[in-house]
mmCIF file of C-alpha atoms and ligand atoms in Angstrom:
data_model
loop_
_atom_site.group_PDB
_atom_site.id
_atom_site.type_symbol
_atom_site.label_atom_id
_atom_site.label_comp_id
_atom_site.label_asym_id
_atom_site.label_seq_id
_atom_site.Cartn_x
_atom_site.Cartn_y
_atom_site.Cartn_z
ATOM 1 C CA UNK N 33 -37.597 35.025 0.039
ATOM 2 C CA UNK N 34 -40.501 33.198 1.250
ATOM 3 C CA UNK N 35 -38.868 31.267 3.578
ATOM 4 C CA UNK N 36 -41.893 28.615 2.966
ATOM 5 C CA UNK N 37 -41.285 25.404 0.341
ATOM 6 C CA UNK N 38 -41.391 21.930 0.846
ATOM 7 C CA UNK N 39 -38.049 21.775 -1.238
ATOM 8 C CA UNK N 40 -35.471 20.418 0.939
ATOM 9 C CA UNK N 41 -32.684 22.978 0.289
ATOM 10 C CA UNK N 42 -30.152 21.494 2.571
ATOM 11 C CA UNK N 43 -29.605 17.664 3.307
ATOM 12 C CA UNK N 44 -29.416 15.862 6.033
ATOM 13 C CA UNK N 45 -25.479 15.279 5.318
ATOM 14 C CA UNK N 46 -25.673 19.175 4.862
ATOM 15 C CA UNK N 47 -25.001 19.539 1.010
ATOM 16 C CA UNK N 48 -27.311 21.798 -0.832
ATOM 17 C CA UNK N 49 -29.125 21.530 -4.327
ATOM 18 C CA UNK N 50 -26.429 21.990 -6.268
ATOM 19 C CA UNK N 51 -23.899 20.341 -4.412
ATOM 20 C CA UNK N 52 -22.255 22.666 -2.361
ATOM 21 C CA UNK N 53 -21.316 22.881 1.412
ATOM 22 C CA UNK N 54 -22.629 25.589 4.037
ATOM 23 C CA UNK N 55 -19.598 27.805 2.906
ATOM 24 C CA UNK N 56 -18.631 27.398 -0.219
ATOM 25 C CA UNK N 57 -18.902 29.302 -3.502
ATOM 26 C CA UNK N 58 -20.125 28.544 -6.890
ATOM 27 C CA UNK N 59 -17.728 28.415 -9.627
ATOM 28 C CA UNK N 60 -16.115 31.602 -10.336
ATOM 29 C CA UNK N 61 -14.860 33.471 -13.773
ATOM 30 C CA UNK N 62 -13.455 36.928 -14.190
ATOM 31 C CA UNK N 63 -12.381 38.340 -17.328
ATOM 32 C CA UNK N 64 -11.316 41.574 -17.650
ATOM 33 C CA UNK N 65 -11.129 43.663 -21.041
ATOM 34 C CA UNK N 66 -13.846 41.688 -23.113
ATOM 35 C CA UNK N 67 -15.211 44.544 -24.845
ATOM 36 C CA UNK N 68 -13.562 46.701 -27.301
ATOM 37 C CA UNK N 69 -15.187 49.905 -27.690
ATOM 38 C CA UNK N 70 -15.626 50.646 -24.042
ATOM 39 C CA UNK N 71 -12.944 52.511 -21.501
ATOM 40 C CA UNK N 72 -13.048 49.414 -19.670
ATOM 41 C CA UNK N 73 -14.660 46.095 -19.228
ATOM 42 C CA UNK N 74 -15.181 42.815 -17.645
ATOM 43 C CA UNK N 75 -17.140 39.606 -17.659
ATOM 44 C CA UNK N 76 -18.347 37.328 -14.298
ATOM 45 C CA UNK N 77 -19.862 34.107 -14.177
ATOM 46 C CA UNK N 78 -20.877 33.077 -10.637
ATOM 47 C CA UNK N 79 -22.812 30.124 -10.801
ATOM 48 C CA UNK N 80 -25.232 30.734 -13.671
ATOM 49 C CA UNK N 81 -25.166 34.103 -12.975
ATOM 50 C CA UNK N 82 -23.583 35.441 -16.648
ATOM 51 C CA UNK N 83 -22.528 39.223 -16.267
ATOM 52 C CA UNK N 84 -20.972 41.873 -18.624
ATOM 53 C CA UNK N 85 -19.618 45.147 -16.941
ATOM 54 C CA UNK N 86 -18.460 48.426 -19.159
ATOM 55 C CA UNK N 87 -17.113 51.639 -18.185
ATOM 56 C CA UNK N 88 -16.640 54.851 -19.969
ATOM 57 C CA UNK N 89 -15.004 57.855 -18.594
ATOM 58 C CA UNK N 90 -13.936 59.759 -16.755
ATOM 59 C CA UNK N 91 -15.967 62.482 -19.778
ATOM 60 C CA UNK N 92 -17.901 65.536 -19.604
ATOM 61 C CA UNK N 93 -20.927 64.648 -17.852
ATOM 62 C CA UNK N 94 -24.328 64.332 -19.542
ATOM 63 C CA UNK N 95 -27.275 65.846 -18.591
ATOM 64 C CA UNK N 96 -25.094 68.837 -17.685
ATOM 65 C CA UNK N 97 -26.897 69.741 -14.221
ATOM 66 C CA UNK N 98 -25.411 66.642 -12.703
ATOM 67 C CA UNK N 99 -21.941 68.024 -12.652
ATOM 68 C CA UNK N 100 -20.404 68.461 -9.601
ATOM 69 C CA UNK N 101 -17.814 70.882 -9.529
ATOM 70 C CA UNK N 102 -15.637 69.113 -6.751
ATOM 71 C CA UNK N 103 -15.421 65.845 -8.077
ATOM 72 C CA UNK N 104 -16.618 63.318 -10.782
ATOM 73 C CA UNK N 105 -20.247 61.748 -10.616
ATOM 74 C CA UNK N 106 -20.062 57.496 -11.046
ATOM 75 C CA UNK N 107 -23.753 56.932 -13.335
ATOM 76 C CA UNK N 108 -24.299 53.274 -12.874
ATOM 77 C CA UNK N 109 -27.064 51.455 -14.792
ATOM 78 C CA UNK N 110 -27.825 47.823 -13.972
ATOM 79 C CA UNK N 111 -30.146 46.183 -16.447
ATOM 80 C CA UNK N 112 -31.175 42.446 -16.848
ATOM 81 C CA UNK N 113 -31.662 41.000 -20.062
ATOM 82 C CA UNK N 114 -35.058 40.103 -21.457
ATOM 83 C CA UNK N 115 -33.951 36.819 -21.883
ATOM 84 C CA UNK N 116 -31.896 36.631 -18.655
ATOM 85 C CA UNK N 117 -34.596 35.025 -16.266
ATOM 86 C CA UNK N 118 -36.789 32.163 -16.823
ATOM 87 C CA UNK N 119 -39.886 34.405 -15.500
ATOM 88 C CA UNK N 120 -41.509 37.047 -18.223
ATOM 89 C CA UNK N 121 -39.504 40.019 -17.561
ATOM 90 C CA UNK N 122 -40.400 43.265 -19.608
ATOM 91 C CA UNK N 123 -37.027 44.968 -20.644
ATOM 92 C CA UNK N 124 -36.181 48.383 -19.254
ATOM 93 C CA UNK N 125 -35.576 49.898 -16.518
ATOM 94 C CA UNK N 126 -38.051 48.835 -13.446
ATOM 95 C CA UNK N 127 -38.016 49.748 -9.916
ATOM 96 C CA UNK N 128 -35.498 47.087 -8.985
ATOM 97 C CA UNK N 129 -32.678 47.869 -11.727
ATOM 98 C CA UNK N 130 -33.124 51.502 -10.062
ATOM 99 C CA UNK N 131 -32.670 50.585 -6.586
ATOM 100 C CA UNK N 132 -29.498 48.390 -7.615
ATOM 101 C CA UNK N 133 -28.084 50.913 -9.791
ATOM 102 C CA UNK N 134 -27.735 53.262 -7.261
ATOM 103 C CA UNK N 135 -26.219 50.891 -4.454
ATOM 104 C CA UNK N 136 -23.871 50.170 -7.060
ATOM 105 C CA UNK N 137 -23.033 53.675 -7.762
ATOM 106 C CA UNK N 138 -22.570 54.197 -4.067
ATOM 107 C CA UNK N 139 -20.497 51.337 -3.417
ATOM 108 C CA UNK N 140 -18.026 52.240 -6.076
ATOM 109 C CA UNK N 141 -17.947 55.588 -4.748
ATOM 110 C CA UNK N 142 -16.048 54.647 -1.682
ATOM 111 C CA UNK N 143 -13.030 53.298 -3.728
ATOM 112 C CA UNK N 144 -12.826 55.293 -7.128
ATOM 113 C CA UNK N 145 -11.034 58.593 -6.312
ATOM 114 C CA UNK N 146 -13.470 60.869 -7.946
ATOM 115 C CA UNK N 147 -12.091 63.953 -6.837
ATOM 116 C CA UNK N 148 -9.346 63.508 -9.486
ATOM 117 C CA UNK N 149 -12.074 64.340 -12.017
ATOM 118 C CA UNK N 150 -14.172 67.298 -11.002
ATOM 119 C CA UNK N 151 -17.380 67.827 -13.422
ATOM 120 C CA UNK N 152 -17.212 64.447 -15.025
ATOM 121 C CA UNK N 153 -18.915 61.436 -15.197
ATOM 122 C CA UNK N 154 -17.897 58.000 -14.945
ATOM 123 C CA UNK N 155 -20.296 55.898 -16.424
ATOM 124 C CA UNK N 156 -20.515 51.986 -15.479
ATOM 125 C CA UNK N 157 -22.958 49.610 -17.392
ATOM 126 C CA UNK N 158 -23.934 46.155 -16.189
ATOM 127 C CA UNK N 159 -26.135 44.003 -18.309
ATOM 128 C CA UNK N 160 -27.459 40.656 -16.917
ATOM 129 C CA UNK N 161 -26.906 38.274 -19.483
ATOM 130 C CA UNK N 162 -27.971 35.441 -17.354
ATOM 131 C CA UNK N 163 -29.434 35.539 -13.743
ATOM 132 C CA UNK N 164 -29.622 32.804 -11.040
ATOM 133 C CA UNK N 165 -29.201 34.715 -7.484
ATOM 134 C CA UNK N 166 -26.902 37.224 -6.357
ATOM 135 C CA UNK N 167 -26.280 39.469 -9.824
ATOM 136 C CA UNK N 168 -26.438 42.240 -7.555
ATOM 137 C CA UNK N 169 -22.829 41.244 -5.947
ATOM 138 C CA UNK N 170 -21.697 39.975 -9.650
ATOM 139 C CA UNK N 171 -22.748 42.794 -11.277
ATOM 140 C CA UNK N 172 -20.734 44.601 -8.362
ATOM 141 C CA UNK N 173 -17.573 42.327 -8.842
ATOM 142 C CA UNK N 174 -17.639 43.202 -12.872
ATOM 143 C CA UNK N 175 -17.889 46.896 -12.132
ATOM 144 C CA UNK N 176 -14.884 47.221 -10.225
ATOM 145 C CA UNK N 177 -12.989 45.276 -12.559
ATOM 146 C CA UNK N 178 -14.105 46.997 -15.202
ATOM 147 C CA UNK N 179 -13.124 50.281 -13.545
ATOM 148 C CA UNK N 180 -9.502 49.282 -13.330
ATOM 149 C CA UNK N 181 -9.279 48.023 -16.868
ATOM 150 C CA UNK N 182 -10.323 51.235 -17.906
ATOM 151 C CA UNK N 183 -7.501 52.904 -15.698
ATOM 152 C CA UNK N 184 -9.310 54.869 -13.166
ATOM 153 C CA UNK N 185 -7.402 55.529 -9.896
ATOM 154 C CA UNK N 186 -8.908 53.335 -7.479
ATOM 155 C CA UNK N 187 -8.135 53.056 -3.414
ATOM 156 C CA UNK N 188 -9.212 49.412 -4.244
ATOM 157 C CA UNK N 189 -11.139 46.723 -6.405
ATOM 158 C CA UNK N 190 -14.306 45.510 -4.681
ATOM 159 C CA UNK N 191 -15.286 41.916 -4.502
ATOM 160 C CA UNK N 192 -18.875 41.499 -3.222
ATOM 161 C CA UNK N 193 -21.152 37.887 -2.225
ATOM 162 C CA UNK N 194 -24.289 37.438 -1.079
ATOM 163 C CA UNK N 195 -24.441 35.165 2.050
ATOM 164 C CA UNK N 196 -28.035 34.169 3.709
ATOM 165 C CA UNK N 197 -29.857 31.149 5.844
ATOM 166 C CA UNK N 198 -31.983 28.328 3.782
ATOM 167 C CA UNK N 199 -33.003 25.369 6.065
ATOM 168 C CA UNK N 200 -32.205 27.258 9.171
ATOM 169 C CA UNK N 201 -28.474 26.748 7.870
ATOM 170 C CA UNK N 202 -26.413 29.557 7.252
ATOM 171 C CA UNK N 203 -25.147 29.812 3.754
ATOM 172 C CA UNK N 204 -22.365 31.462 1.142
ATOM 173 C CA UNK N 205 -23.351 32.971 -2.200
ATOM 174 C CA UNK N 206 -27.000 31.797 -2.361
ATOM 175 C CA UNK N 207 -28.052 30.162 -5.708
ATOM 176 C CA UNK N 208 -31.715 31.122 -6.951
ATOM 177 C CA UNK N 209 -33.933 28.503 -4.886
ATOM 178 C CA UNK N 210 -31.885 29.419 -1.971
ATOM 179 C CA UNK N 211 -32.861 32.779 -2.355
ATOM 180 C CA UNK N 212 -36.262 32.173 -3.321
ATOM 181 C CA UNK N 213 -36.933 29.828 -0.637
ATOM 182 C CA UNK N 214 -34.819 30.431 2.270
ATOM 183 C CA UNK N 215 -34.817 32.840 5.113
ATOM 184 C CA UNK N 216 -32.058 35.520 4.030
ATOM 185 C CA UNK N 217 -30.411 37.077 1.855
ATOM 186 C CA UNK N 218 -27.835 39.337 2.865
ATOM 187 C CA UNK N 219 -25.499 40.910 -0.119
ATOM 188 C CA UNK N 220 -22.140 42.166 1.275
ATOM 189 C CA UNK N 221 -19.090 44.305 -0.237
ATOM 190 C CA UNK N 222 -16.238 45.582 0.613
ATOM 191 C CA UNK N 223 -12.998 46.946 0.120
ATOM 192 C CA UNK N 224 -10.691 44.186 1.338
ATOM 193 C CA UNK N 225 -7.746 46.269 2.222
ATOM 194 C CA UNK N 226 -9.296 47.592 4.964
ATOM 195 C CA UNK N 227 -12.522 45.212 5.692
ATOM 196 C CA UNK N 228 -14.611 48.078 5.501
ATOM 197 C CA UNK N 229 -18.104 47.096 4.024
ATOM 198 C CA UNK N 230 -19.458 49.368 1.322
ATOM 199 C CA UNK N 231 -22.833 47.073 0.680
ATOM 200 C CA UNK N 232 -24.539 45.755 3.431
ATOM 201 C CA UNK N 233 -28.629 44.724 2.885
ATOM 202 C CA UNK N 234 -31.134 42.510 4.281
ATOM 203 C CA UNK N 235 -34.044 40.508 3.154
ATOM 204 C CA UNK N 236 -35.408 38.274 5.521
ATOM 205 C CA UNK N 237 -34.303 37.109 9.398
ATOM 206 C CA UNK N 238 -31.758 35.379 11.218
ATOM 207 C CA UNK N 239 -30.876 35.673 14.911
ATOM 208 C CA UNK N 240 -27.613 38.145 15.759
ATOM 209 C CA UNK N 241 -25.074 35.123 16.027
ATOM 210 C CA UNK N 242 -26.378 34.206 12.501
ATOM 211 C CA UNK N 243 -26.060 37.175 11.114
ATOM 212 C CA UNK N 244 -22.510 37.506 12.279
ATOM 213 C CA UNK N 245 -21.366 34.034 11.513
ATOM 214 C CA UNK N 246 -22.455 34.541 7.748
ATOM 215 C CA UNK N 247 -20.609 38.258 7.700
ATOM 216 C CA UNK N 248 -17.684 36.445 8.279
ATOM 217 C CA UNK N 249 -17.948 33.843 5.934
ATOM 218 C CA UNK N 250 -19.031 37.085 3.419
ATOM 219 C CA UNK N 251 -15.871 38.661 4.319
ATOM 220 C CA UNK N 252 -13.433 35.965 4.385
ATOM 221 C CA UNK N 253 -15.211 34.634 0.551
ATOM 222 C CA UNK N 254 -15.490 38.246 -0.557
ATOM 223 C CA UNK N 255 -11.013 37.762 0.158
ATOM 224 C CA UNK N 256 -10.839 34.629 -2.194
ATOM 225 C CA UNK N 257 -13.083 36.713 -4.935
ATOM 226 C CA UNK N 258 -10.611 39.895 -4.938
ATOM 227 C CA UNK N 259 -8.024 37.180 -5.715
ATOM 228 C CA UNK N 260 -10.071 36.240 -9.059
ATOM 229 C CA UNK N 261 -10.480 39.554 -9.821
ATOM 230 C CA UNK N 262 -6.411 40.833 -9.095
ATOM 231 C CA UNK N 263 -5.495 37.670 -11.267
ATOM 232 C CA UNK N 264 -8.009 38.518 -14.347
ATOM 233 C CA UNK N 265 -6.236 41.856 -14.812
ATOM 234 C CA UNK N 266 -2.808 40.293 -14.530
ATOM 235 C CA UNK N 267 -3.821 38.037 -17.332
ATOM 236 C CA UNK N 268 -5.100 40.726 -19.095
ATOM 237 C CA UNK N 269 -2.681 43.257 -19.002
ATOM 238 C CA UNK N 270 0.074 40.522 -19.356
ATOM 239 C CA UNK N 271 -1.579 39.262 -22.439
ATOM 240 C CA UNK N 272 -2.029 42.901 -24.040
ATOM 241 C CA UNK N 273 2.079 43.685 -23.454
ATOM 242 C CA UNK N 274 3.100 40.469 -24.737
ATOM 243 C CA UNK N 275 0.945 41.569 -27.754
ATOM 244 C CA UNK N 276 2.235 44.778 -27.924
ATOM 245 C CA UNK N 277 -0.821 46.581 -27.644
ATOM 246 C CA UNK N 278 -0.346 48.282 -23.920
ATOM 247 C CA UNK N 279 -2.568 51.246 -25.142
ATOM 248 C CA UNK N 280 -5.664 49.124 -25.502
HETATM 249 O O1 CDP U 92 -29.967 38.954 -8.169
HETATM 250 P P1 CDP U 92 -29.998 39.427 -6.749
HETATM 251 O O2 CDP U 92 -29.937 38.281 -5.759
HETATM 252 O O3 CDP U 92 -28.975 40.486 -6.462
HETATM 253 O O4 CDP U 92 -31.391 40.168 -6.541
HETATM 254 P P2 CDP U 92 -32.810 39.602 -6.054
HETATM 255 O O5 CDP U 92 -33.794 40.723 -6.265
HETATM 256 O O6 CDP U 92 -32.673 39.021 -4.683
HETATM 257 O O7 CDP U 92 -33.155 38.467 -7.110
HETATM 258 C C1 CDP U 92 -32.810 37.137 -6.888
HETATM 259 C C2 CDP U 92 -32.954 36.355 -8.147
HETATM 260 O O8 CDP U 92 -34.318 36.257 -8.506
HETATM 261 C C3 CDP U 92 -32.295 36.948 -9.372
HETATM 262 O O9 CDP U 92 -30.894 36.764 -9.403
HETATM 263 C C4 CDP U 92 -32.995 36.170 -10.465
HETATM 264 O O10 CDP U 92 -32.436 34.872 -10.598
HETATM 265 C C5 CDP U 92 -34.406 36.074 -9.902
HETATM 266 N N1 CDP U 92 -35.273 37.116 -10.512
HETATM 267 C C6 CDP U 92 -36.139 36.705 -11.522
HETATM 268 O O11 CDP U 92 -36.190 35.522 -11.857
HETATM 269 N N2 CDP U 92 -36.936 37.647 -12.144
HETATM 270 C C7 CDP U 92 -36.894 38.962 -11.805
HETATM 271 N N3 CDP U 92 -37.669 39.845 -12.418
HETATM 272 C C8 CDP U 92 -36.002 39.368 -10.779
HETATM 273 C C9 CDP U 92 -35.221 38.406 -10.138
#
């Protein structure tokens, strides 16, 4: 977010790099139940963003102090591939993947009815497979998917988008020169039954009637998202009874 380039992010006819509009978003995938050994699980493209999501639980929860006898912890561990950006990254955990694991785990907390599950842990996994801008809100969009497929009682799925200002424009779902180059980045979620915003951050300026003309756009795209992710689990649950494996 430098906000500095001589890379001409938006044209004169107002399309961006990659072709887009002011409000539009990238292409969109959503799989849910790609993994077989986990509880749950779901894969996102957005863009070339490439993101797997697994969940295990609700189990006993591990390290044992972390219990909470009232209701079930959500552990949420956000990790980006080695290989997943075209910078040197050194795998592990840094102070990034710590930061976004835990707005993650607090998003999720405002839909997932943890109370249901007192002492136990519900433990979400994103990996980065590929990363180009906003794998904060695709990583977010996987989890909650991933959380149904495994079954967990949920007030809601959460769709999530990052919307910003490149050019002095203000943009949907910022791709990575966008977000390298441009003014803002602001990643929203939220539960879209009620419009309630579970994710809200900022990285960069924009005036107030900025800032509120991309929250709508967030909210209205964050809408068409939930619809991807609603129709992924129809396909996969109608695909599992068809097989006759409604168990899985
Ligand atoms: O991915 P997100 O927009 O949620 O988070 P960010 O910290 O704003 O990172 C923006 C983008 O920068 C990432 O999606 C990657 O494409 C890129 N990045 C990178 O190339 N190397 C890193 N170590 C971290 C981020």
């Amino acid at each position: 977010m430098s906000g500095q380039s001589d890379l001409e992010l938006v044209n004169k006819k107002g399309i961006r790099l990659d072709g887009r509009k002011a409000g539009e978003l990238r292409n969109i995938k959503i799989e849910a139940g790609v993994l077989e050994n986990a509880d749950g699980s779901a894969y996102v493209e957005i863009g070339k963003n490439k993101v797997r999501a697994a969940v295990y639980g609700p189990r006993e929860c591990h390290p044992r102090h972390l219990q909470d006898p009232t209701k079930a912890i959500i552990q949420c561990k956000y990790n980006m591939m080695a290989f997943s950006v075209s910078d040197r990254k050194r795998p592990g955990p840094d102070r990034r993947s710590v930061e976004i694991s835990k707005i993650i785990a607090e998003a999720l907390e405002a839909v997932v009815l943890t109370e249901l599950y007192p002492r136990a842990s519900i433990d979400v996994y994103i990996e980065i497979l590929q990363a180009n801008a906003g794998t904060r809100c695709a990583g977010l969009t996987a989890a909650s998917v991933a959380l149904a497929d495994a079954g967990i009682p949920m007030k809601d799925i959460i769709p999530a988008v990052a919307v910003g200002k490149a050019d002095g424009k203000v943009l949907l779902d910022l791709n990575k020169e966008e977000d390298n180059f441009g003014q803002a980045d602001v990643p929203l979620a939220l539960i879209p039954k009620t419009n309630e915003i579970v994710l809200l951050q900022m990285d960069g300026n924009m005036t107030r009637d900025e800032f509120d003309k991309a929250i709508e756009m967030g909210v209205a795209a964050c809408h068409e998202i939930y619809e991807l992710q609603k129709d992924a689990l129809r396909r996969r649950y109608s695909a599992a009874l068809k097989d006759g494996d409604s168990n899985e």
